[in-house]
PDB file of C-alpha atoms and ligand atoms in Angstrom:
ATOM      1  CA  UNK G   1     122.221 110.451  36.350  1.00 90.00           C
ATOM      2  CA  UNK G   2     120.095 113.478  35.510  1.00 93.00           C
ATOM      3  CA  UNK G   3     120.059 114.430  39.159  1.00 96.00           C
ATOM      4  CA  UNK G   4     123.716 115.457  38.933  1.00 98.00           C
ATOM      5  CA  UNK G   5     123.532 117.331  35.635  1.00 98.00           C
ATOM      6  CA  UNK G   6     123.458 121.110  35.979  1.00 98.00           C
ATOM      7  CA  UNK G   7     120.658 122.566  33.838  1.00 97.00           C
ATOM      8  CA  UNK G   8     121.708 125.355  31.468  1.00 97.00           C
ATOM      9  CA  UNK G   9     121.184 128.865  32.860  1.00 94.00           C
ATOM     10  CA  UNK G  10     120.641 127.632  36.394  1.00 96.00           C
ATOM     11  CA  UNK G  11     122.492 129.133  39.332  1.00 97.00           C
ATOM     12  CA  UNK G  12     124.655 126.697  41.290  1.00 98.00           C
ATOM     13  CA  UNK G  13     124.948 127.034  45.057  1.00 98.00           C
ATOM     14  CA  UNK G  14     127.250 124.257  46.219  1.00 98.00           C
ATOM     15  CA  UNK G  15     125.759 124.507  49.697  1.00 97.00           C
ATOM     16  CA  UNK G  16     122.688 122.832  48.203  1.00 97.00           C
ATOM     17  CA  UNK G  17     124.668 119.862  46.874  1.00 98.00           C
ATOM     18  CA  UNK G  18     125.574 116.959  49.134  1.00 98.00           C
ATOM     19  CA  UNK G  19     129.076 115.507  48.683  1.00 98.00           C
ATOM     20  CA  UNK G  20     127.942 112.458  50.716  1.00 97.00           C
ATOM     21  CA  UNK G  21     124.896 111.705  48.595  1.00 97.00           C
ATOM     22  CA  UNK G  22     124.516 108.072  47.542  1.00 95.00           C
ATOM     23  CA  UNK G  23     120.915 108.080  46.428  1.00 95.00           C
ATOM     24  CA  UNK G  24     121.552 106.677  42.949  1.00 94.00           C
ATOM     25  CA  UNK G  25     123.300 103.543  44.257  1.00 92.00           C
ATOM     26  CA  UNK G  26     122.041 103.002  47.806  1.00 90.00           C
ATOM     27  CA  UNK G  27     123.270  99.386  47.903  1.00 88.00           C
ATOM     28  CA  UNK G  28     126.571 100.431  49.472  1.00 91.00           C
ATOM     29  CA  UNK G  29     130.250  99.949  48.934  1.00 92.00           C
ATOM     30  CA  UNK G  30     130.661  96.220  48.303  1.00 93.00           C
ATOM     31  CA  UNK G  31     127.749  96.064  45.811  1.00 94.00           C
ATOM     32  CA  UNK G  32     129.081  99.280  44.334  1.00 92.00           C
ATOM     33  CA  UNK G  33     132.449  97.729  43.693  1.00 92.00           C
ATOM     34  CA  UNK G  34     130.849  94.821  41.852  1.00 94.00           C
ATOM     35  CA  UNK G  35     128.845  97.189  39.769  1.00 94.00           C
ATOM     36  CA  UNK G  36     131.992  99.103  38.871  1.00 96.00           C
ATOM     37  CA  UNK G  37     133.548  95.925  37.456  1.00 95.00           C
ATOM     38  CA  UNK G  38     130.556  95.603  35.132  1.00 96.00           C
ATOM     39  CA  UNK G  39     130.917  99.232  34.135  1.00 96.00           C
ATOM     40  CA  UNK G  40     134.607  98.706  33.401  1.00 96.00           C
ATOM     41  CA  UNK G  41     133.750  95.906  30.980  1.00 96.00           C
ATOM     42  CA  UNK G  42     130.997  97.839  29.254  1.00 97.00           C
ATOM     43  CA  UNK G  43     133.273 100.846  28.891  1.00 97.00           C
ATOM     44  CA  UNK G  44     135.913  98.669  27.306  1.00 96.00           C
ATOM     45  CA  UNK G  45     133.412  97.425  24.693  1.00 96.00           C
ATOM     46  CA  UNK G  46     132.115 100.917  23.974  1.00 97.00           C
ATOM     47  CA  UNK G  47     135.603 102.325  23.622  1.00 97.00           C
ATOM     48  CA  UNK G  48     136.472  99.653  21.084  1.00 96.00           C
ATOM     49  CA  UNK G  49     133.312 100.472  19.159  1.00 97.00           C
ATOM     50  CA  UNK G  50     134.145 104.172  19.249  1.00 97.00           C
ATOM     51  CA  UNK G  51     137.547 103.434  17.798  1.00 95.00           C
ATOM     52  CA  UNK G  52     136.241 100.995  15.175  1.00 95.00           C
ATOM     53  CA  UNK G  53     133.465 103.271  13.975  1.00 95.00           C
ATOM     54  CA  UNK G  54     135.868 106.198  13.722  1.00 94.00           C
ATOM     55  CA  UNK G  55     133.094 108.770  13.666  1.00 96.00           C
ATOM     56  CA  UNK G  56     132.652 110.372  17.080  1.00 97.00           C
ATOM     57  CA  UNK G  57     135.040 112.113  19.436  1.00 97.00           C
ATOM     58  CA  UNK G  58     134.701 112.074  23.223  1.00 98.00           C
ATOM     59  CA  UNK G  59     136.075 114.643  25.640  1.00 98.00           C
ATOM     60  CA  UNK G  60     135.881 114.136  29.390  1.00 98.00           C
ATOM     61  CA  UNK G  61     136.812 117.053  31.661  1.00 98.00           C
ATOM     62  CA  UNK G  62     137.744 116.383  35.296  1.00 98.00           C
ATOM     63  CA  UNK G  63     137.966 119.232  37.767  1.00 98.00           C
ATOM     64  CA  UNK G  64     138.201 119.137  41.562  1.00 98.00           C
ATOM     65  CA  UNK G  65     139.733 120.794  44.569  1.00 97.00           C
ATOM     66  CA  UNK G  66     143.085 119.357  45.663  1.00 96.00           C
ATOM     67  CA  UNK G  67     142.708 115.705  46.769  1.00 96.00           C
ATOM     68  CA  UNK G  68     139.302 115.660  45.056  1.00 97.00           C
ATOM     69  CA  UNK G  69     140.129 112.382  43.344  1.00 97.00           C
ATOM     70  CA  UNK G  70     140.850 113.131  39.694  1.00 97.00           C
ATOM     71  CA  UNK G  71     143.691 110.626  39.531  1.00 97.00           C
ATOM     72  CA  UNK G  72     141.745 107.900  41.338  1.00 97.00           C
ATOM     73  CA  UNK G  73     138.747 108.406  39.063  1.00 98.00           C
ATOM     74  CA  UNK G  74     140.889 107.964  35.984  1.00 97.00           C
ATOM     75  CA  UNK G  75     142.521 104.862  37.443  1.00 96.00           C
ATOM     76  CA  UNK G  76     139.326 103.137  38.508  1.00 97.00           C
ATOM     77  CA  UNK G  77     136.800 104.146  35.868  1.00 97.00           C
ATOM     78  CA  UNK G  78     139.099 103.407  32.944  1.00 95.00           C
ATOM     79  CA  UNK G  79     140.525 100.216  34.352  1.00 92.00           C
ATOM     80  CA  UNK G  80     140.183  97.623  31.644  1.00 86.00           C
ATOM     81  CA  UNK G  81     140.003 100.071  28.752  1.00 92.00           C
ATOM     82  CA  UNK G  82     142.631  99.479  26.097  1.00 89.00           C
ATOM     83  CA  UNK G  83     145.420 101.966  26.901  1.00 87.00           C
ATOM     84  CA  UNK G  84     145.730 102.650  23.176  1.00 86.00           C
ATOM     85  CA  UNK G  85     142.171 103.879  23.142  1.00 82.00           C
ATOM     86  CA  UNK G  86     142.239 106.657  25.709  1.00 94.00           C
ATOM     87  CA  UNK G  87     144.596 109.517  26.274  1.00 96.00           C
ATOM     88  CA  UNK G  88     144.967 111.664  29.388  1.00 97.00           C
ATOM     89  CA  UNK G  89     145.967 115.305  28.987  1.00 98.00           C
ATOM     90  CA  UNK G  90     147.064 116.983  32.239  1.00 98.00           C
ATOM     91  CA  UNK G  91     147.142 120.741  32.444  1.00 98.00           C
ATOM     92  CA  UNK G  92     149.770 122.081  34.812  1.00 97.00           C
ATOM     93  CA  UNK G  93     151.027 125.623  35.331  1.00 97.00           C
ATOM     94  CA  UNK G  94     151.401 127.079  31.834  1.00 98.00           C
ATOM     95  CA  UNK G  95     154.892 127.320  30.356  1.00 98.00           C
ATOM     96  CA  UNK G  96     156.181 130.715  29.199  1.00 98.00           C
ATOM     97  CA  UNK G  97     155.362 129.708  25.624  1.00 98.00           C
ATOM     98  CA  UNK G  98     151.817 128.744  26.592  1.00 98.00           C
ATOM     99  CA  UNK G  99     151.413 131.999  28.500  1.00 97.00           C
ATOM    100  CA  UNK G 100     152.477 133.834  25.363  1.00 97.00           C
ATOM    101  CA  UNK G 101     149.299 132.625  23.652  1.00 98.00           C
ATOM    102  CA  UNK G 102     145.579 132.816  24.365  1.00 98.00           C
ATOM    103  CA  UNK G 103     144.395 130.464  27.124  1.00 98.00           C
ATOM    104  CA  UNK G 104     142.744 128.007  24.743  1.00 98.00           C
ATOM    105  CA  UNK G 105     145.796 127.520  22.548  1.00 98.00           C
ATOM    106  CA  UNK G 106     147.325 124.668  24.531  1.00 98.00           C
ATOM    107  CA  UNK G 107     143.912 123.136  25.106  1.00 98.00           C
ATOM    108  CA  UNK G 108     142.742 122.959  21.499  1.00 98.00           C
ATOM    109  CA  UNK G 109     145.831 120.990  20.600  1.00 97.00           C
ATOM    110  CA  UNK G 110     144.821 118.208  23.005  1.00 98.00           C
ATOM    111  CA  UNK G 111     141.184 117.666  21.995  1.00 98.00           C
ATOM    112  CA  UNK G 112     140.191 114.207  20.703  1.00 97.00           C
ATOM    113  CA  UNK G 113     140.223 113.236  17.054  1.00 96.00           C
ATOM    114  CA  UNK G 114     137.749 110.817  15.453  1.00 96.00           C
ATOM    115  CA  UNK G 115     137.423 107.555  17.334  1.00 95.00           C
ATOM    116  CA  UNK G 116     139.375 108.980  20.250  1.00 96.00           C
ATOM    117  CA  UNK G 117     138.521 109.475  23.905  1.00 97.00           C
ATOM    118  CA  UNK G 118     140.529 112.095  25.795  1.00 98.00           C
ATOM    119  CA  UNK G 119     140.400 112.818  29.511  1.00 98.00           C
ATOM    120  CA  UNK G 120     141.376 116.289  30.657  1.00 98.00           C
ATOM    121  CA  UNK G 121     142.972 116.145  34.115  1.00 98.00           C
ATOM    122  CA  UNK G 122     142.393 119.813  34.892  1.00 98.00           C
ATOM    123  CA  UNK G 123     141.536 121.872  31.850  1.00 98.00           C
ATOM    124  CA  UNK G 124     140.806 125.310  30.402  1.00 98.00           C
ATOM    125  CA  UNK G 125     138.642 125.808  33.509  1.00 98.00           C
ATOM    126  CA  UNK G 126     141.810 126.487  35.511  1.00 98.00           C
ATOM    127  CA  UNK G 127     141.845 129.793  33.628  1.00 98.00           C
ATOM    128  CA  UNK G 128     138.683 130.885  35.446  1.00 98.00           C
ATOM    129  CA  UNK G 129     139.502 129.083  38.739  1.00 98.00           C
ATOM    130  CA  UNK G 130     143.096 129.275  40.004  1.00 98.00           C
ATOM    131  CA  UNK G 131     143.696 132.260  37.724  1.00 98.00           C
ATOM    132  CA  UNK G 132     140.734 134.100  39.201  1.00 98.00           C
ATOM    133  CA  UNK G 133     141.420 133.151  42.824  1.00 98.00           C
ATOM    134  CA  UNK G 134     145.049 134.297  42.562  1.00 97.00           C
ATOM    135  CA  UNK G 135     144.401 137.318  40.328  1.00 97.00           C
ATOM    136  CA  UNK G 136     146.853 135.992  37.750  1.00 97.00           C
ATOM    137  CA  UNK G 137     145.163 138.156  35.132  1.00 97.00           C
ATOM    138  CA  UNK G 138     142.872 141.167  35.682  1.00 97.00           C
ATOM    139  CA  UNK G 139     139.135 140.635  36.119  1.00 98.00           C
ATOM    140  CA  UNK G 140     138.423 142.221  32.699  1.00 98.00           C
ATOM    141  CA  UNK G 141     140.339 139.337  31.189  1.00 98.00           C
ATOM    142  CA  UNK G 142     139.080 136.313  33.119  1.00 98.00           C
ATOM    143  CA  UNK G 143     135.492 137.495  33.224  1.00 98.00           C
ATOM    144  CA  UNK G 144     135.298 137.321  29.417  1.00 98.00           C
ATOM    145  CA  UNK G 145     136.563 133.755  29.352  1.00 98.00           C
ATOM    146  CA  UNK G 146     133.241 132.057  30.179  1.00 98.00           C
ATOM    147  CA  UNK G 147     131.847 133.200  26.836  1.00 98.00           C
ATOM    148  CA  UNK G 148     134.992 132.092  25.056  1.00 98.00           C
ATOM    149  CA  UNK G 149     134.770 128.696  26.733  1.00 98.00           C
ATOM    150  CA  UNK G 150     131.145 128.263  25.694  1.00 98.00           C
ATOM    151  CA  UNK G 151     131.987 129.214  22.129  1.00 98.00           C
ATOM    152  CA  UNK G 152     134.987 126.895  22.027  1.00 98.00           C
ATOM    153  CA  UNK G 153     133.047 123.946  23.415  1.00 98.00           C
ATOM    154  CA  UNK G 154     130.209 124.656  21.007  1.00 98.00           C
ATOM    155  CA  UNK G 155     132.630 124.495  18.112  1.00 98.00           C
ATOM    156  CA  UNK G 156     133.899 121.127  19.305  1.00 98.00           C
ATOM    157  CA  UNK G 157     130.361 119.807  19.847  1.00 98.00           C
ATOM    158  CA  UNK G 158     129.089 120.940  16.464  1.00 97.00           C
ATOM    159  CA  UNK G 159     132.033 119.226  14.813  1.00 96.00           C
ATOM    160  CA  UNK G 160     131.099 115.926  16.463  1.00 95.00           C
ATOM    161  CA  UNK G 161     132.611 115.898  19.940  1.00 98.00           C
ATOM    162  CA  UNK G 162     130.645 114.604  22.905  1.00 98.00           C
ATOM    163  CA  UNK G 163     131.697 116.681  25.914  1.00 98.00           C
ATOM    164  CA  UNK G 164     131.128 115.602  29.527  1.00 98.00           C
ATOM    165  CA  UNK G 165     132.401 117.738  32.405  1.00 98.00           C
ATOM    166  CA  UNK G 166     132.681 116.500  35.966  1.00 98.00           C
ATOM    167  CA  UNK G 167     133.254 118.472  39.129  1.00 98.00           C
ATOM    168  CA  UNK G 168     134.270 115.976  41.823  1.00 98.00           C
ATOM    169  CA  UNK G 169     132.774 117.552  44.884  1.00 98.00           C
ATOM    170  CA  UNK G 170     134.346 116.857  48.282  1.00 98.00           C
ATOM    171  CA  UNK G 171     133.968 118.957  51.398  1.00 97.00           C
ATOM    172  CA  UNK G 172     136.554 120.592  53.655  1.00 97.00           C
ATOM    173  CA  UNK G 173     136.498 117.781  56.240  1.00 98.00           C
ATOM    174  CA  UNK G 174     137.097 115.157  53.602  1.00 98.00           C
ATOM    175  CA  UNK G 175     140.006 117.171  52.219  1.00 98.00           C
ATOM    176  CA  UNK G 176     141.488 117.386  55.694  1.00 97.00           C
ATOM    177  CA  UNK G 177     141.375 113.600  56.033  1.00 97.00           C
ATOM    178  CA  UNK G 178     142.899 113.044  52.633  1.00 97.00           C
ATOM    179  CA  UNK G 179     145.704 115.518  53.248  1.00 97.00           C
ATOM    180  CA  UNK G 180     146.381 113.905  56.617  1.00 96.00           C
ATOM    181  CA  UNK G 181     146.495 110.471  54.970  1.00 96.00           C
ATOM    182  CA  UNK G 182     149.128 111.777  52.571  1.00 95.00           C
ATOM    183  CA  UNK G 183     151.246 112.720  55.576  1.00 95.00           C
ATOM    184  CA  UNK G 184     150.609 109.553  57.553  1.00 96.00           C
ATOM    185  CA  UNK G 185     151.009 106.921  54.867  1.00 94.00           C
ATOM    186  CA  UNK G 186     154.566 106.712  53.544  1.00 94.00           C
ATOM    187  CA  UNK G 187     153.510 105.596  50.072  1.00 94.00           C
ATOM    188  CA  UNK G 188     151.241 108.638  49.750  1.00 92.00           C
ATOM    189  CA  UNK G 189     153.748 111.194  50.982  1.00 94.00           C
ATOM    190  CA  UNK G 190     155.042 111.987  47.497  1.00 94.00           C
ATOM    191  CA  UNK G 191     151.599 113.391  46.743  1.00 93.00           C
ATOM    192  CA  UNK G 192     151.717 115.842  49.618  1.00 94.00           C
ATOM    193  CA  UNK G 193     152.455 119.359  48.501  1.00 92.00           C
ATOM    194  CA  UNK G 194     152.781 122.001  51.258  1.00 93.00           C
ATOM    195  CA  UNK G 195     151.350 124.487  48.754  1.00 93.00           C
ATOM    196  CA  UNK G 196     148.045 122.606  48.985  1.00 93.00           C
ATOM    197  CA  UNK G 197     147.646 123.987  52.523  1.00 96.00           C
ATOM    198  CA  UNK G 198     147.729 127.533  51.165  1.00 96.00           C
ATOM    199  CA  UNK G 199     145.104 126.615  48.602  1.00 96.00           C
ATOM    200  CA  UNK G 200     143.001 125.027  51.346  1.00 97.00           C
ATOM    201  CA  UNK G 201     142.812 128.409  53.108  1.00 97.00           C
ATOM    202  CA  UNK G 202     141.315 129.813  49.936  1.00 98.00           C
ATOM    203  CA  UNK G 203     138.518 127.220  49.893  1.00 98.00           C
ATOM    204  CA  UNK G 204     135.645 129.795  50.002  1.00 98.00           C
ATOM    205  CA  UNK G 205     137.132 131.653  47.051  1.00 98.00           C
ATOM    206  CA  UNK G 206     137.431 128.443  45.093  1.00 98.00           C
ATOM    207  CA  UNK G 207     133.835 127.559  45.928  1.00 98.00           C
ATOM    208  CA  UNK G 208     132.702 130.913  44.534  1.00 98.00           C
ATOM    209  CA  UNK G 209     134.850 130.472  41.430  1.00 98.00           C
ATOM    210  CA  UNK G 210     133.491 126.954  40.849  1.00 98.00           C
ATOM    211  CA  UNK G 211     129.909 128.074  41.379  1.00 98.00           C
ATOM    212  CA  UNK G 212     130.324 130.811  38.781  1.00 98.00           C
ATOM    213  CA  UNK G 213     132.178 128.637  36.301  1.00 98.00           C
ATOM    214  CA  UNK G 214     129.662 125.794  36.497  1.00 98.00           C
ATOM    215  CA  UNK G 215     126.662 128.156  36.381  1.00 98.00           C
ATOM    216  CA  UNK G 216     127.941 130.008  33.339  1.00 98.00           C
ATOM    217  CA  UNK G 217     129.232 127.071  31.326  1.00 98.00           C
ATOM    218  CA  UNK G 218     126.821 124.197  31.863  1.00 98.00           C
ATOM    219  CA  UNK G 219     125.263 124.108  28.407  1.00 98.00           C
ATOM    220  CA  UNK G 220     123.148 121.682  26.414  1.00 97.00           C
ATOM    221  CA  UNK G 221     126.227 120.874  24.312  1.00 98.00           C
ATOM    222  CA  UNK G 222     128.698 120.539  27.208  1.00 98.00           C
ATOM    223  CA  UNK G 223     126.935 119.848  30.513  1.00 98.00           C
ATOM    224  CA  UNK G 224     128.507 119.864  33.944  1.00 98.00           C
ATOM    225  CA  UNK G 225     127.889 117.081  36.419  1.00 98.00           C
ATOM    226  CA  UNK G 226     128.424 117.764  40.112  1.00 98.00           C
ATOM    227  CA  UNK G 227     129.566 114.410  41.469  1.00 98.00           C
ATOM    228  CA  UNK G 228     129.242 113.607  45.182  1.00 98.00           C
ATOM    229  CA  UNK G 229     132.852 112.589  45.772  1.00 98.00           C
ATOM    230  CA  UNK G 230     133.380 112.112  49.503  1.00 98.00           C
ATOM    231  CA  UNK G 231     132.883 108.384  48.866  1.00 97.00           C
ATOM    232  CA  UNK G 232     135.313 107.182  46.255  1.00 97.00           C
ATOM    233  CA  UNK G 233     133.323 104.114  45.180  1.00 97.00           C
ATOM    234  CA  UNK G 234     130.233 106.281  44.636  1.00 97.00           C
ATOM    235  CA  UNK G 235     132.117 108.916  42.690  1.00 98.00           C
ATOM    236  CA  UNK G 236     133.502 106.226  40.372  1.00 97.00           C
ATOM    237  CA  UNK G 237     130.052 104.754  39.755  1.00 97.00           C
ATOM    238  CA  UNK G 238     128.542 108.127  38.921  1.00 98.00           C
ATOM    239  CA  UNK G 239     131.301 109.150  36.513  1.00 98.00           C
ATOM    240  CA  UNK G 240     131.385 105.723  34.856  1.00 97.00           C
ATOM    241  CA  UNK G 241     127.614 105.570  34.461  1.00 97.00           C
ATOM    242  CA  UNK G 242     127.360 109.048  32.929  1.00 98.00           C
ATOM    243  CA  UNK G 243     130.064 108.204  30.391  1.00 98.00           C
ATOM    244  CA  UNK G 244     128.494 104.879  29.461  1.00 98.00           C
ATOM    245  CA  UNK G 245     125.036 106.383  29.041  1.00 98.00           C
ATOM    246  CA  UNK G 246     126.448 109.095  26.789  1.00 98.00           C
ATOM    247  CA  UNK G 247     128.318 106.546  24.673  1.00 98.00           C
ATOM    248  CA  UNK G 248     125.223 104.368  24.381  1.00 98.00           C
ATOM    249  CA  UNK G 249     123.234 107.363  23.153  1.00 97.00           C
ATOM    250  CA  UNK G 250     125.604 107.639  20.198  1.00 97.00           C
ATOM    251  CA  UNK G 251     124.108 104.398  18.758  1.00 97.00           C
ATOM    252  CA  UNK G 252     127.469 103.367  17.410  1.00 97.00           C
ATOM    253  CA  UNK G 253     127.824 100.473  14.944  1.00 95.00           C
ATOM    254  CA  UNK G 254     130.809  98.475  13.821  1.00 95.00           C
ATOM    255  CA  UNK G 255     131.540  99.526  10.231  1.00 93.00           C
ATOM    256  CA  UNK G 256     130.248  97.229   7.480  1.00 91.00           C
ATOM    257  CA  UNK G 257     133.092  95.686   5.476  1.00 88.00           C
ATOM    258  CA  UNK G 258     133.316  96.817   1.872  1.00 89.00           C
ATOM    259  CA  UNK G 259     133.668  93.191   0.779  1.00 90.00           C
ATOM    260  CA  UNK G 260     131.534  90.117   1.178  1.00 91.00           C
ATOM    261  CA  UNK G 261     133.346  87.925   3.722  1.00 89.00           C
ATOM    262  CA  UNK G 262     131.662  84.793   2.319  1.00 90.00           C
ATOM    263  CA  UNK G 263     133.333  85.483  -1.056  1.00 90.00           C
ATOM    264  CA  UNK G 264     136.767  85.351   0.448  1.00 91.00           C
ATOM    265  CA  UNK G 265     138.628  82.093   0.683  1.00 92.00           C
ATOM    266  CA  UNK G 266     141.897  82.000   2.551  1.00 92.00           C
ATOM    267  CA  UNK G 267     144.177  79.402   0.931  1.00 90.00           C
TER     268      UNK G 267
HETATM  269  P1  ATP F 301     146.847 117.442  40.715  1.00 82.50           P
HETATM  270  O1  ATP F 301     146.930 118.392  41.875  1.00 82.50           O
HETATM  271  O2  ATP F 301     145.918 117.898  39.633  1.00 82.50           O
HETATM  272  O3  ATP F 301     146.656 115.997  41.085  1.00 82.50           O
HETATM  273  P2  ATP F 301     149.656 117.417  40.556  1.00 82.50           P
HETATM  274  O4  ATP F 301     149.641 117.549  42.024  1.00 82.50           O
HETATM  275  O5  ATP F 301     150.291 116.222  39.923  1.00 82.50           O
HETATM  276  O6  ATP F 301     148.205 117.492  39.961  1.00 82.50           O
HETATM  277  P3  ATP F 301     150.274 120.084  40.396  1.00 82.50           P
HETATM  278  O7  ATP F 301     151.468 120.707  39.774  1.00 82.50           O
HETATM  279  O8  ATP F 301     149.988 120.193  41.842  1.00 82.50           O
HETATM  280  O9  ATP F 301     150.327 118.641  39.897  1.00 82.50           O
HETATM  281  O10 ATP F 301     148.953 120.599  39.669  1.00 82.50           O
HETATM  282  C1  ATP F 301     148.970 121.436  38.656  1.00 82.50           C
HETATM  283  C2  ATP F 301     148.923 122.888  39.112  1.00 82.50           C
HETATM  284  O11 ATP F 301     148.891 123.704  37.965  1.00 82.50           O
HETATM  285  C3  ATP F 301     147.689 123.204  39.922  1.00 82.50           C
HETATM  286  O12 ATP F 301     148.023 123.924  41.066  1.00 82.50           O
HETATM  287  C4  ATP F 301     146.869 124.060  38.982  1.00 82.50           C
HETATM  288  O13 ATP F 301     146.025 124.976  39.614  1.00 82.50           O
HETATM  289  C5  ATP F 301     147.940 124.710  38.157  1.00 82.50           C
HETATM  290  N1  ATP F 301     147.432 125.180  36.866  1.00 82.50           N
HETATM  291  C6  ATP F 301     146.833 124.456  35.917  1.00 82.50           C
HETATM  292  N2  ATP F 301     146.432 125.250  34.888  1.00 82.50           N
HETATM  293  C7  ATP F 301     146.789 126.499  35.217  1.00 82.50           C
HETATM  294  C8  ATP F 301     146.658 127.765  34.589  1.00 82.50           C
HETATM  295  N3  ATP F 301     146.072 127.895  33.404  1.00 82.50           N
HETATM  296  N4  ATP F 301     147.171 128.837  35.213  1.00 82.50           N
HETATM  297  C9  ATP F 301     147.758 128.730  36.414  1.00 82.50           C
HETATM  298  N5  ATP F 301     147.927 127.573  37.062  1.00 82.50           N
HETATM  299  C10 ATP F 301     147.450 126.463  36.488  1.00 82.50           C
HETATM  300 MG1   MG F 302     148.383 119.074  43.230  1.00 82.50          MG
END
């Protein structure tokens, strides 16, 4: 999955990334679906181990343009995982109380504890994306946030949190199709938000904001992955595989009991 990891201090130009790429799993959709079922099972085992060992923390950040597939990724990649073992934190427009604090205040509260896996559906990155595109704070303020984000994520990492950040990359044509599907299919209509059309017009500004954010904050302790996301099955495989590989690298072990089970006799 190295091919999708953004190297620290490199400059991202999204024009050089292919949202249709399927080079890591060229077998195609039906094989891909089978493979995802295997990933689901492995993720379930690893999540249980994470919980049992109670040592590591795992934070997964999902960012994307509208219709990019954050919800679908959560649904499909984590299918099969014990719902008690993962938590999703969604970051919407900040409340007045949240706006009264620094931008990381509401975020820090949601980070995982030991043995926990937390998925951020949107995140502190909104504070250098939508906030920048819409000038919600002056440039002097948002431009300093990249450093704050790196420092914050470094703190989490040094205290034992594995951080994986995914940008689900779709292109403008794919977004058009997905928005149209939300209009055409009655059961998807609730997801259609006319505001999304205004955001769509700002696509080039979002691209610039994403390129800057990813370039400045892909670090050794909290790497970004740019996931080709025009194909949903491929996107799911990439995200699932990256997470599983990272969990396997933790070399987790079930804790040894503090008693000798052969000594115990249940009457
Ligand atoms: P999504 O679009 O993520 O699937 P949703 O459609 O259920 O979620 P929305 O209310 O459309 O819910 O999405 C949340 C909105 O909140 C987005 O438009 C996002 O840009 C905005 N938002 C999130 N964080 C911030 C922030 N820090 N400042 C301003 N706006 C924010
Ligand atoms: Mg939305």
